[in-house]
CSV table of C-alpha atoms in Angstrom, one decimal:
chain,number,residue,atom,x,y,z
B,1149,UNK,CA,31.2,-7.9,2.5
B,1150,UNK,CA,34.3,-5.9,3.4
B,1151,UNK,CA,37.4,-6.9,4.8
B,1152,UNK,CA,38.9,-5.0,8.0
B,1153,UNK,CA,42.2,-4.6,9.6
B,1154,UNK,CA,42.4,-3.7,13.9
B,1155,UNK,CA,41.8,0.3,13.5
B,1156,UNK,CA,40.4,0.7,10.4
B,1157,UNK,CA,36.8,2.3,9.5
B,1158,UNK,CA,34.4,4.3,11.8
B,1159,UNK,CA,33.8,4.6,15.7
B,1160,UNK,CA,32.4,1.5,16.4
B,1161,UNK,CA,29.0,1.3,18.5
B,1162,UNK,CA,28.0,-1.5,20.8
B,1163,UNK,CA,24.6,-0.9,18.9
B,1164,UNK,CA,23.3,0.9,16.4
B,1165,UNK,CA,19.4,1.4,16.7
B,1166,UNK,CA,16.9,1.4,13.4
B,1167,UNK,CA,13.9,3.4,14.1
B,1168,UNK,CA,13.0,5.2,17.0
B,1169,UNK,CA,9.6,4.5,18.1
B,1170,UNK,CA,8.2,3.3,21.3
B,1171,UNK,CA,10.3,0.2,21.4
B,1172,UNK,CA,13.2,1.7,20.6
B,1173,UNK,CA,12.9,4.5,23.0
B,1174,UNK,CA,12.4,2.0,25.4
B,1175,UNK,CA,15.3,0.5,24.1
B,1176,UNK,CA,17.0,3.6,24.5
B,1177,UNK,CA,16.4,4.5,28.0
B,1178,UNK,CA,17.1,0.9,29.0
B,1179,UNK,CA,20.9,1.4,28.2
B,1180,UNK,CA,21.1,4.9,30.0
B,1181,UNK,CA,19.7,3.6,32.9
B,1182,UNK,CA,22.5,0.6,32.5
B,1183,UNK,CA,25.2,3.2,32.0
B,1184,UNK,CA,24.3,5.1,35.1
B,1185,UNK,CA,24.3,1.9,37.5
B,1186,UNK,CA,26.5,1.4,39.9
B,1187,UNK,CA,29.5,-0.7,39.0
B,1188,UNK,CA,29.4,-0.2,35.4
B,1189,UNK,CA,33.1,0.1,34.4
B,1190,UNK,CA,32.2,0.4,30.6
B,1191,UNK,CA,29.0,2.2,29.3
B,1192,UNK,CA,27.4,0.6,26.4
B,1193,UNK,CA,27.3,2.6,23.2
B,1194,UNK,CA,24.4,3.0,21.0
B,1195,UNK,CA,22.8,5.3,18.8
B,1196,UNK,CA,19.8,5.5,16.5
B,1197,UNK,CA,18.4,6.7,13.9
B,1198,UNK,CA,15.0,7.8,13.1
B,1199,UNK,CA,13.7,8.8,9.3
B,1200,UNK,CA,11.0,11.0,10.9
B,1201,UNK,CA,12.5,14.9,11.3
B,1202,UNK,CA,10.9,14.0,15.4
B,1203,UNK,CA,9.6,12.0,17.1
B,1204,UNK,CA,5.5,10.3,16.3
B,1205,UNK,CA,3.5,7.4,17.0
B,1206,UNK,CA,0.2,7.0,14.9
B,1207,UNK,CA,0.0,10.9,15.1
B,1208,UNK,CA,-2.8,10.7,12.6
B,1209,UNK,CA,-5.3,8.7,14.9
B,1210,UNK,CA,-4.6,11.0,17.9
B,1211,UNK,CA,-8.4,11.3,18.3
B,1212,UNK,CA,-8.6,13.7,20.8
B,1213,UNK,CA,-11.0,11.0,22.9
B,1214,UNK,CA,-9.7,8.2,22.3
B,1215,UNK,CA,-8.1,6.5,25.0
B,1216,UNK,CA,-5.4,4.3,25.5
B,1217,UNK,CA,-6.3,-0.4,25.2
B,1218,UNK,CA,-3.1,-1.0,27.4
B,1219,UNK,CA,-2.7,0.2,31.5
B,1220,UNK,CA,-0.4,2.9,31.7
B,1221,UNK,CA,1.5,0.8,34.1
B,1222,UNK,CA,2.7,-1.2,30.9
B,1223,UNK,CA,4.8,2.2,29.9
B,1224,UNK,CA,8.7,2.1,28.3
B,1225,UNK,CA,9.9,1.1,31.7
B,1226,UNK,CA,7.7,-0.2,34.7
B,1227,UNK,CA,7.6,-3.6,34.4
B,1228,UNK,CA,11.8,-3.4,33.7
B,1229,UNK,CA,12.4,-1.3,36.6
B,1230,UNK,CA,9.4,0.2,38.8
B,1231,UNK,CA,11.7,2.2,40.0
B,1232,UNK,CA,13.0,4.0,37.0
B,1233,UNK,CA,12.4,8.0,36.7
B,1234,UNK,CA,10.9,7.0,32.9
B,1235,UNK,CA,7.7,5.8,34.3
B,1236,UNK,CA,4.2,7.5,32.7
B,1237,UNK,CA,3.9,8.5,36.7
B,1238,UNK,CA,7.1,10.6,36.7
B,1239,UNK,CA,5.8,12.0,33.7
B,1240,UNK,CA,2.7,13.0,34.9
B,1241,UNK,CA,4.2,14.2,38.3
B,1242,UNK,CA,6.5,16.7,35.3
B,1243,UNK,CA,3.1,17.6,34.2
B,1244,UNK,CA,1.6,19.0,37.3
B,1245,UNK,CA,-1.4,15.7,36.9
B,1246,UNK,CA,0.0,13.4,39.3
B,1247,UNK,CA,-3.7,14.1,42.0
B,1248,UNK,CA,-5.7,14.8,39.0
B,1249,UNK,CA,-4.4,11.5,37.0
B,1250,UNK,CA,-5.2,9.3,40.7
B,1251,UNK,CA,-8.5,11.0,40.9
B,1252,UNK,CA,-9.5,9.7,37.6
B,1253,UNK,CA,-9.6,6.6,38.8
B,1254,UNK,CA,-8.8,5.1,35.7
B,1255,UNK,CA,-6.3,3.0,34.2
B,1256,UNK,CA,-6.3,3.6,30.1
B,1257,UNK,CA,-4.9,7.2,29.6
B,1258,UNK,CA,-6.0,9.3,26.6
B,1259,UNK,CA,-4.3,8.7,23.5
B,1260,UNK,CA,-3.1,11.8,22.9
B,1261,UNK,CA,-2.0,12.3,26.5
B,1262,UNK,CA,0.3,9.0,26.3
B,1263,UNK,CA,1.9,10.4,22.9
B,1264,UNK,CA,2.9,12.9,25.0
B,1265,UNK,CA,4.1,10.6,27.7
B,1266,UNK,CA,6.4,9.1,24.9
B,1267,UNK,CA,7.3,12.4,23.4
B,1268,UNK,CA,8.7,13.0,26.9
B,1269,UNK,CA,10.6,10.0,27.1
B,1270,UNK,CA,12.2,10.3,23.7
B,1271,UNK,CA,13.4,13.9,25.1
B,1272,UNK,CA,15.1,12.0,28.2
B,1273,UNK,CA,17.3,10.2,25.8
B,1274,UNK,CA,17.4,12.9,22.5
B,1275,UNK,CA,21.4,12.7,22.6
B,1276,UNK,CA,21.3,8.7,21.4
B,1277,UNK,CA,19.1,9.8,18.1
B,1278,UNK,CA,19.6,11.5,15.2
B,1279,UNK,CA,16.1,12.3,13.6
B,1280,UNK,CA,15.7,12.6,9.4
B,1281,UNK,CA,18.1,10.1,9.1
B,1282,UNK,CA,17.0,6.8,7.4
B,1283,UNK,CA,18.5,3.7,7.6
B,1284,UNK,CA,19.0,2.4,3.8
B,1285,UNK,CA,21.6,-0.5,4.4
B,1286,UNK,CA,23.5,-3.0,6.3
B,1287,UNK,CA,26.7,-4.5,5.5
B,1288,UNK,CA,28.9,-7.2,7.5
B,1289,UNK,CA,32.4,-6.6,7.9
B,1290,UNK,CA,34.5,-9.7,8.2
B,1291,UNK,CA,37.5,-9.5,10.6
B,1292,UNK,CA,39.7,-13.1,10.7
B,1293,UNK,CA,37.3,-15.0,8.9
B,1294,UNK,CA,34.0,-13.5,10.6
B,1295,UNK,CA,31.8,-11.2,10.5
B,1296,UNK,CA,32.4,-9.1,13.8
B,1297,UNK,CA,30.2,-6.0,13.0
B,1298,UNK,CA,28.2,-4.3,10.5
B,1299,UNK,CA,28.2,-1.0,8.5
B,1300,UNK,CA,24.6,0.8,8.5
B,1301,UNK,CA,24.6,3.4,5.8
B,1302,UNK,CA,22.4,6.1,6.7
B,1303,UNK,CA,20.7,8.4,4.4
B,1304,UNK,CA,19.7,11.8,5.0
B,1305,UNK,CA,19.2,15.5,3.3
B,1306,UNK,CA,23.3,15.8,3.5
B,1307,UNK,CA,23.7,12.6,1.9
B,1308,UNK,CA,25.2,9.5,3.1
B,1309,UNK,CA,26.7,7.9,6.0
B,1310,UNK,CA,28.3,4.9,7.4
B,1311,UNK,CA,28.0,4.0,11.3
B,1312,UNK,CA,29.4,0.7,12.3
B,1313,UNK,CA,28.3,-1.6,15.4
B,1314,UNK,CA,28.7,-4.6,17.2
B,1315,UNK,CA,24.8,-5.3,17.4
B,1316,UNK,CA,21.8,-3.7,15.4
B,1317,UNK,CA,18.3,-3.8,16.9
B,1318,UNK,CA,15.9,-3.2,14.2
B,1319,UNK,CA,12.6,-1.4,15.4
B,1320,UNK,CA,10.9,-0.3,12.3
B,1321,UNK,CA,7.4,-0.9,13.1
B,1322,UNK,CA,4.2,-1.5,11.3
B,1323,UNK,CA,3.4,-0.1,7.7
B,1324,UNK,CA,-0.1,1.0,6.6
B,1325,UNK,CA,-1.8,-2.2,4.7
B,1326,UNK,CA,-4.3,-1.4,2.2
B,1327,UNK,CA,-6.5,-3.9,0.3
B,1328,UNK,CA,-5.0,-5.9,-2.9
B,1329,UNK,CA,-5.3,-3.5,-6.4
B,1330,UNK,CA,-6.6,-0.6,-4.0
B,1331,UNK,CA,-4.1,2.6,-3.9
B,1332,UNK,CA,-4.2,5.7,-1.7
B,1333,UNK,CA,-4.9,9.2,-2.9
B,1334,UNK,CA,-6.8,12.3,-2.5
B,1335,UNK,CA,-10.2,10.6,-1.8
B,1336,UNK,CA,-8.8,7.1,-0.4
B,1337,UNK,CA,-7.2,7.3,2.6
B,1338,UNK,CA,-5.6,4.8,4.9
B,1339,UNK,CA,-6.9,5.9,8.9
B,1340,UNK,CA,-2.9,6.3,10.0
B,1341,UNK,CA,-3.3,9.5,8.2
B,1342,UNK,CA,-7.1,10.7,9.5
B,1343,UNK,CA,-6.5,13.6,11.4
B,1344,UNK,CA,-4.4,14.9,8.7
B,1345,UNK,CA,-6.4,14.6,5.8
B,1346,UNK,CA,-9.5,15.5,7.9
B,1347,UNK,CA,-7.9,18.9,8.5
B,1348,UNK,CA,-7.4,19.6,4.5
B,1349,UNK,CA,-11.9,19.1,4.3
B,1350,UNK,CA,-12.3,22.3,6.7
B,1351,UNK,CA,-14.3,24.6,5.0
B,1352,UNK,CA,-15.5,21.9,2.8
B,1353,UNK,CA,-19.2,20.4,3.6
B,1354,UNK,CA,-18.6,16.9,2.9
B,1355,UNK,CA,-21.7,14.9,2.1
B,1356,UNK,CA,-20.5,11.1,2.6
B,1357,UNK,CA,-17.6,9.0,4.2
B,1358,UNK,CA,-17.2,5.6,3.5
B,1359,UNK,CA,-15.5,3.6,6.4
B,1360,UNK,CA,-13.8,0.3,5.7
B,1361,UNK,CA,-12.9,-2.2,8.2
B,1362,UNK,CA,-14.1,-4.0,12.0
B,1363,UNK,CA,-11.3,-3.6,14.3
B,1364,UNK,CA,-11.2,-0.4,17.0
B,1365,UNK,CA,-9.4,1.8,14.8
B,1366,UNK,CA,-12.8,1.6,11.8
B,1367,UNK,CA,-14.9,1.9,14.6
B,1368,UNK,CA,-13.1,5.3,16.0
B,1369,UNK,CA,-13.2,6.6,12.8
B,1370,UNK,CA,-16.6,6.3,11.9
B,1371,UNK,CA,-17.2,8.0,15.7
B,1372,UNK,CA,-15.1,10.5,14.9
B,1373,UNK,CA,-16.4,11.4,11.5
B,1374,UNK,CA,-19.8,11.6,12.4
B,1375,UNK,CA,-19.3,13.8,15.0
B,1376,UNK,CA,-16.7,16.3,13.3
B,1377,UNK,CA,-19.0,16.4,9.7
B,1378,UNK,CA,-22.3,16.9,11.6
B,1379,UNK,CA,-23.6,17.4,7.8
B,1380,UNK,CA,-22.5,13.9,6.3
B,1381,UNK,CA,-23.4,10.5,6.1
B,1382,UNK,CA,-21.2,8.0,7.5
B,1383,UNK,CA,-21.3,4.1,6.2
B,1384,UNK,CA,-19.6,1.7,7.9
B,1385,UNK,CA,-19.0,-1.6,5.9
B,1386,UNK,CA,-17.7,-4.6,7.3
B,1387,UNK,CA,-17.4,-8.6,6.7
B,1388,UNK,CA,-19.5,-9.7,10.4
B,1389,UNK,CA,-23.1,-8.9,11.3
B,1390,UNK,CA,-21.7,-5.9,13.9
B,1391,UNK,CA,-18.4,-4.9,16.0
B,1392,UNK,CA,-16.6,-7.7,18.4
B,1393,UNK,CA,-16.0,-6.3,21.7
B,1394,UNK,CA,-12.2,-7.3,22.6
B,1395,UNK,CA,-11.7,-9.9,25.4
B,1396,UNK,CA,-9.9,-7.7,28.1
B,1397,UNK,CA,-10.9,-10.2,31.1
B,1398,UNK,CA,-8.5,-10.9,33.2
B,1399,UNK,CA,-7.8,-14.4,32.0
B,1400,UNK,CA,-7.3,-13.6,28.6
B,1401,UNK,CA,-5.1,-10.7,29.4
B,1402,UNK,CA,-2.6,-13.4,30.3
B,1403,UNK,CA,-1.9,-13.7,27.1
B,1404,UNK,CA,0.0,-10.3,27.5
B,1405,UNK,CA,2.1,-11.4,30.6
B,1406,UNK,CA,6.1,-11.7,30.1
B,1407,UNK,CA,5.8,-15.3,31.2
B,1408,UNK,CA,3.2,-15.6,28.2
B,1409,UNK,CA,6.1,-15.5,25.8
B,1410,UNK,CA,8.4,-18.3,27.4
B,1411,UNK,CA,5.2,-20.6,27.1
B,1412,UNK,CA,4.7,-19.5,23.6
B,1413,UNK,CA,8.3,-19.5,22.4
B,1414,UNK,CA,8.7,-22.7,23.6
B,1415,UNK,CA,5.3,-24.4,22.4
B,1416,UNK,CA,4.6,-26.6,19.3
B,1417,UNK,CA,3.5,-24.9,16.4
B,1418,UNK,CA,0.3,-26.2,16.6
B,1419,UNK,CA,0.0,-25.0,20.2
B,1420,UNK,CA,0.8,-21.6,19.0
B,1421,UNK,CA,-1.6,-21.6,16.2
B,1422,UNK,CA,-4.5,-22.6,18.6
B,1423,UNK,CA,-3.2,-20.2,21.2
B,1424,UNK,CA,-3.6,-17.4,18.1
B,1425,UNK,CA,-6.9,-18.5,17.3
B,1426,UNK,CA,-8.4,-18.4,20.9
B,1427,UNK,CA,-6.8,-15.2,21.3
B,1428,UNK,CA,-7.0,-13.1,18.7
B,1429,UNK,CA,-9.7,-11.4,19.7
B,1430,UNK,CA,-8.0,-10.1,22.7
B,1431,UNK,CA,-6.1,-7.7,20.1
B,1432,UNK,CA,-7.3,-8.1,16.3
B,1433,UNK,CA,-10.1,-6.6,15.0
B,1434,UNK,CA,-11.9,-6.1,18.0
B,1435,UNK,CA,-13.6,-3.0,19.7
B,1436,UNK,CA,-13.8,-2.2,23.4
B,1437,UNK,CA,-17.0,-2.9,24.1
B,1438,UNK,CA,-18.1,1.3,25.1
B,1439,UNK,CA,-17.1,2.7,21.6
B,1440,UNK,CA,-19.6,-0.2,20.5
B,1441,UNK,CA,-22.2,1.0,23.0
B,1442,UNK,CA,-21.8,4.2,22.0
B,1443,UNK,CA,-22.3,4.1,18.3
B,1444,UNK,CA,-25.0,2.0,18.5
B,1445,UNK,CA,-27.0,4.3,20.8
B,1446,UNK,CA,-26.1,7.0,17.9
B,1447,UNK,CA,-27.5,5.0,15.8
B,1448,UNK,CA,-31.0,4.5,17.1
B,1449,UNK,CA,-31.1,7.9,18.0
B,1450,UNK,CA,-30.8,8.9,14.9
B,1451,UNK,CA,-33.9,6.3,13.8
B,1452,UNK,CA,-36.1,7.6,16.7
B,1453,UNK,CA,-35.4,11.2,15.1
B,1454,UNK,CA,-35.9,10.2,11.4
B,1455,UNK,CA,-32.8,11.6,10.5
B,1456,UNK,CA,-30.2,9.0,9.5
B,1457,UNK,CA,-26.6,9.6,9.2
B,1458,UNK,CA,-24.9,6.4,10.5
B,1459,UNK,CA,-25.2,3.5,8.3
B,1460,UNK,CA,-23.5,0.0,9.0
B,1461,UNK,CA,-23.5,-2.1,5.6
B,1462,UNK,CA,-23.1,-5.4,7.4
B,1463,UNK,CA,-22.1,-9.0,6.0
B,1464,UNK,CA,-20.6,-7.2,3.0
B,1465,UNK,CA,-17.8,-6.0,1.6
B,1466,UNK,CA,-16.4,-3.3,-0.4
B,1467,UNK,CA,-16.2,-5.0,-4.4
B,1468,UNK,CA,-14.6,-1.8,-5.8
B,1469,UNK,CA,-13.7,1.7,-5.4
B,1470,UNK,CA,-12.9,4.1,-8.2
B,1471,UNK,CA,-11.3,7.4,-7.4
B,1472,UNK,CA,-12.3,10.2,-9.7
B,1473,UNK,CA,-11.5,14.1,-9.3
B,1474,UNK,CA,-14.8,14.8,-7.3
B,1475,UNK,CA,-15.9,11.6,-5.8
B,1476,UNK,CA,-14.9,8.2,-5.3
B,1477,UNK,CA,-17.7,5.6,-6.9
B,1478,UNK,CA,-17.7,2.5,-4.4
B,1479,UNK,CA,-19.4,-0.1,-4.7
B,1480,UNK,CA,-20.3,-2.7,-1.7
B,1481,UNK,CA,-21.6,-6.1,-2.6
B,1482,UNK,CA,-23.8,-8.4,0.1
B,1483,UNK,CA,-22.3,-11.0,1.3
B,1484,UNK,CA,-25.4,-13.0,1.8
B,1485,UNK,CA,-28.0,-11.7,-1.3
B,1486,UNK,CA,-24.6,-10.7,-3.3
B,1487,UNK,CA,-26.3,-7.4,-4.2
B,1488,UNK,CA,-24.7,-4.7,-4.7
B,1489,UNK,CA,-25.5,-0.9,-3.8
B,1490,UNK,CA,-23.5,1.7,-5.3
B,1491,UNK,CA,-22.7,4.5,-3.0
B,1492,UNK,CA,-20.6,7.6,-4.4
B,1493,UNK,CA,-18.8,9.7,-1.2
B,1494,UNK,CA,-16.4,12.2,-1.0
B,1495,UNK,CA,-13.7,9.9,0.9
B,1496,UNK,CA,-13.3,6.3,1.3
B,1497,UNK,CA,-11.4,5.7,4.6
B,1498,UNK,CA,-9.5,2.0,4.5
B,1499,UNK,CA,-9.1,0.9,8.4
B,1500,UNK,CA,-7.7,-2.3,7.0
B,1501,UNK,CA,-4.9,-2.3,9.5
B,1502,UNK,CA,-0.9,-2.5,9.3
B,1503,UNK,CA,2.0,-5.1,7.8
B,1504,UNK,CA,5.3,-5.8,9.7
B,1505,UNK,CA,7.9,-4.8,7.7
B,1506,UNK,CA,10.5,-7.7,6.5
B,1507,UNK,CA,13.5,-7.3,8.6
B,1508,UNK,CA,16.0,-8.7,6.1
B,1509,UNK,CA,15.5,-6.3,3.6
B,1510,UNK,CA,17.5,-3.6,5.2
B,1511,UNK,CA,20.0,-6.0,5.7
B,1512,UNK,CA,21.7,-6.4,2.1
B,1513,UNK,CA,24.2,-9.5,2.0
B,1514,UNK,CA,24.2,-9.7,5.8
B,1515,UNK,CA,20.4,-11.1,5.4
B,1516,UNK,CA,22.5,-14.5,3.4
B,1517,UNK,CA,23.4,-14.8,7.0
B,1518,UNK,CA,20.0,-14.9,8.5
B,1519,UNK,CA,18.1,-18.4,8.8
B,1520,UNK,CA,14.8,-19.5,8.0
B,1521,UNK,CA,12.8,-22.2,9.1
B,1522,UNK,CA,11.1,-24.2,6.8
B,1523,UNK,CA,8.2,-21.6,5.8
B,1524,UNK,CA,10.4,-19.1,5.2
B,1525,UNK,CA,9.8,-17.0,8.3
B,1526,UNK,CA,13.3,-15.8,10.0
B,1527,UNK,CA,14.3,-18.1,12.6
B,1528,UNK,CA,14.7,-15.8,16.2
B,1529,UNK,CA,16.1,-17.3,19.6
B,1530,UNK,CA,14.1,-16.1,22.6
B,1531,UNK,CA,16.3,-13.0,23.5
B,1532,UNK,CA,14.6,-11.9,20.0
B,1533,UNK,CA,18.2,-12.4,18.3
B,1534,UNK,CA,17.7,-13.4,14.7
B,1535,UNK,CA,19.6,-17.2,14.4
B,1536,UNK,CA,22.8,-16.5,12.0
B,1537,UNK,CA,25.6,-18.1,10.3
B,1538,UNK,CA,28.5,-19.0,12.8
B,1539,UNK,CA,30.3,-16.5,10.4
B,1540,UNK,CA,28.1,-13.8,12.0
B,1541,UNK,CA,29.4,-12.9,15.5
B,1542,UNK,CA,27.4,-9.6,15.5
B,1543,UNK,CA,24.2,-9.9,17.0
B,1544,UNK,CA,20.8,-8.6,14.6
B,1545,UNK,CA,17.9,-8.1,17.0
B,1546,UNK,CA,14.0,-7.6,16.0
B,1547,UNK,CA,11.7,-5.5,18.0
B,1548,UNK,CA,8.7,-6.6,16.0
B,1549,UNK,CA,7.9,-9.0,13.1
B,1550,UNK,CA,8.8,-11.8,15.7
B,1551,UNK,CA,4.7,-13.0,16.4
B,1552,UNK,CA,5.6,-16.5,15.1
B,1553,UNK,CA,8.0,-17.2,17.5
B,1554,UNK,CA,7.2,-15.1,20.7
B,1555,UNK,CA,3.3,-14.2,20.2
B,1556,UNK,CA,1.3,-12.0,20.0
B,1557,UNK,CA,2.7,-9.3,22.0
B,1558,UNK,CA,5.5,-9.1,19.2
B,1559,UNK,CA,4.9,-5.5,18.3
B,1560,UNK,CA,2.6,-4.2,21.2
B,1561,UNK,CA,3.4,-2.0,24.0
B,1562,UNK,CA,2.3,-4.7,26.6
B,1563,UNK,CA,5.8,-6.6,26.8
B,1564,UNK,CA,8.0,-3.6,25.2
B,1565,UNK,CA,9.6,-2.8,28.8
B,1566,UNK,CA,10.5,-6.5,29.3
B,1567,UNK,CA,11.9,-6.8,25.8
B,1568,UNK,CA,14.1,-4.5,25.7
B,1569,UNK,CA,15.4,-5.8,29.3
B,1570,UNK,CA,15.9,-9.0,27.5
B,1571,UNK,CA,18.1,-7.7,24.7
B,1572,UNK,CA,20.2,-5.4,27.0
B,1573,UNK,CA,20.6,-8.6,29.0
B,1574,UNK,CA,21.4,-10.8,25.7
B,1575,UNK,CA,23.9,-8.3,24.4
B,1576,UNK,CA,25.7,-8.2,28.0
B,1577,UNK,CA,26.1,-11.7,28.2
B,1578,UNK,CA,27.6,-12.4,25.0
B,1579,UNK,CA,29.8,-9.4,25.5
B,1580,UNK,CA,30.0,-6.1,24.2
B,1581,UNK,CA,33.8,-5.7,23.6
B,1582,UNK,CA,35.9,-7.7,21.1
B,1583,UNK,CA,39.4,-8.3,22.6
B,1584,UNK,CA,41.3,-6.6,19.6
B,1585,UNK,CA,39.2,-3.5,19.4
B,1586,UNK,CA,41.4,-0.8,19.6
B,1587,UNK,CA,40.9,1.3,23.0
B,1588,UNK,CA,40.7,4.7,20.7
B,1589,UNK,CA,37.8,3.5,18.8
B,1590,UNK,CA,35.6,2.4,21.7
B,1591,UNK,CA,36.2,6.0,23.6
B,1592,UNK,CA,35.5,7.8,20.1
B,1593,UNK,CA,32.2,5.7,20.1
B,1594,UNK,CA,31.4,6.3,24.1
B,1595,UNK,CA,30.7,10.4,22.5
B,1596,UNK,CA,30.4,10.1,18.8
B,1597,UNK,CA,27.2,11.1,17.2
B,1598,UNK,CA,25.5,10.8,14.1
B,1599,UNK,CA,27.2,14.4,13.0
């Protein structure tokens, strides 16, 4: 920790932002439309910083069919402020598809078209980020006995930098997950990087694809590899007998509501581990219930023809995979029989899904500060502010990796308008300005960059 006098150091932020993805673009445009209301006699400061050189979510499953799971009403802003000029329909009215969008008659946008939407947003709000920069470190910075903000040392091509803030809201999201002893490479691939590595096989006449995994993503990839290799077999393998449509009924959807999260937040755990369990499959390894339609009927077409390219190796699982310079020998066992058929492919695609990223370990000797509760999750009050030492006056908030305590909707775009809402509110009411700050450094913040 390091020890500061009134005046010393770098322009201090109200907030310093770690990531910039959906949530903290949200984020982002949450405190602009703050600073422009009426009445505000002090703007809130922030900036973020993004390790990407721009901005992209999950560019590498941008199928170009695949829609959207979530309304587009459930965009950065709408449910915050219906009124904000950040909604998906403002974009789309900046698009020239306002009439065309409204004569779809359909609520789930494509995917690539609400990438766009977001790409838009981020552009709104492109002063508050500074892109190739990655967050590497925190450090508190004790002022009288407390630690009053914290140093986040930046990394980028220049080198490195310190930025220093009153709150951090840390909005890493998801990393790729693959199986235990299983490593990407050339042949193995992880589907966050599909599209991608699909381009590099053009030109190439691919013979077999190996798809692993039950949730929507497997299931769009095996659609989209049949179709784009019309020359290869695909084989899908999974643990269950076929695909589980998700549960998008009404009722279940509640599950997504913002009052959802009070009632979870405040439940027993054993309430929260039932609610999990009936509920899953409103989000987890599920697929909407068309895509499963869809590549069934492929399927049987392809039997009425005699000419079999979609295989689904069900109620087994991949044993092992071995990449070699030409091929990649797999090997998928029966769950049932325990036999095991040996099938050699070009590319073995993992759709085995993501893991949150631990938010204490960006946060060096300020994560001493952070409690636990007694199975070593970090503890997080409702306004998703991570419980501290008293020492630590600063406030360290999580968008994401917070499921145990709020629900399900921790790192989805369903409640990411409301969230952010919520933290802007939580930072507001605690207050943004220490008493002794010195008036020069909060005006140097109001217009300092990441420069």
């Amino acid at each position: 920790m390091s020890q500061v006098r009134p005046g010393d150091g770098p322009p201090i932020h109200d907030l310093i932002g770690i990531g910039f993805g959906p949530s903290n673009v949200a984020m982002a445009l949450a405190i602009g439309e703050h600073n422009a209301g009426a009445g505000v006699r002090e703007p809130v400061t922030a900036h973020f910083f993004e390790q990407q050189p721009r901005f992209g979510w999950h560019r590498g499953m941008l199928i170009d069919d695949a829609t959207m799971q979530v309304s587009f009403l459930k965009d950065l802003v709408t449910l915050r402020n219906p009124a904000s000029e950040y909604s998906f329909l403002c974009y789309l009215k900046s698009r020239g598809r306002l009439v065309d969008f409204i004569n779809h008659k359909n609520l789930f946008p494509l995917r690539v078209e609400f990438h766009d939407y977001l790409e838009w947003a981020a552009a709104q709000v492109d002063s508050m980020v500074t892109y190739g920069h990655e967050a590497v470190g925190v450090t508190p910075v004790v002022r009288d006995g407390a630690v009053e903000y914290l140093d986040v040392t930046v990394r980028s091509a220049e080198g490195l930098m310190v930025r220093r803030a009153r709150n951090v809201v840390i909005g890493t999201g998801l990393r790729p997950l693959m199986p235990e002893g299983v490593e990407r490479g050339d042949r193995v691939w992880h589907n966050s990087e599909l599209l991608a590595r699909a381009d590099g096989l053009e030109g190439a006449s691919p013979s077999r694809f190996v798809v692993v995994g039950a949730g929507q993503s497997a299931a769009e990839n095996v659609a989209y590899l049949h179709r784009r290799f019309p020359g290869a077999e695909v084989c899908a393998v999974f643990s269950r007998y076929g695909y589980s449509p998700a549960d998008d009924s009404g009722f279940a959807n509640r599950i997504f509501d913002p009052g959802a999260v009070d009632e979870y937040f405040a439940a027993p755990d054993e309430t929260k581990r039932r609610l999990m369990d009936y509920h899953g499959n409103t989000n987890y390894s599920v697929v909407d219930i068309d895509l499963i339609d869809d590549l069934y009927r492929r399927m049987y077409q392809e039997k009425v023809l005699g000419a079999e390219r979609l295989r689904f190796l069900n109620v087994s699982r991949l044993a092992t995979v071995e990449e070699k310079p030409d091929m990649v020998h797999a090997t998928v066992k029966s769950l049932v029989t325990g036999e095991e058929t040996v099938l050699d492919a070009d590319i073995v695609v993992f759709a085995t899904g993501y893991s949150p990223v631990d938010p204490l370990g960006l946060l060096g000797e300020a994560a001493d500060l952070c409690l636990r509760d007694e199975e070593g999750r970090v503890r997080v009050g409702r306004d998703y502010r991570i419980a501290t030492d008293p020492a630590l006056d600063c406030g360290i908030y999580l968008q994401g990796g917070t499921e145990h305590t709020h629900g399900i909707t921790s790192a989805l775009l369903s409640n990411t308008a409301i969230r952010v809402g919520e933290i802007l509110d939580s930072m507001l009411g605690r207050g943004l300005k220490a008493a002794s700050d010195e008036a020069g450094s909060v005006a140097e913040a109001a217009g300092g960059t990441a420069g």
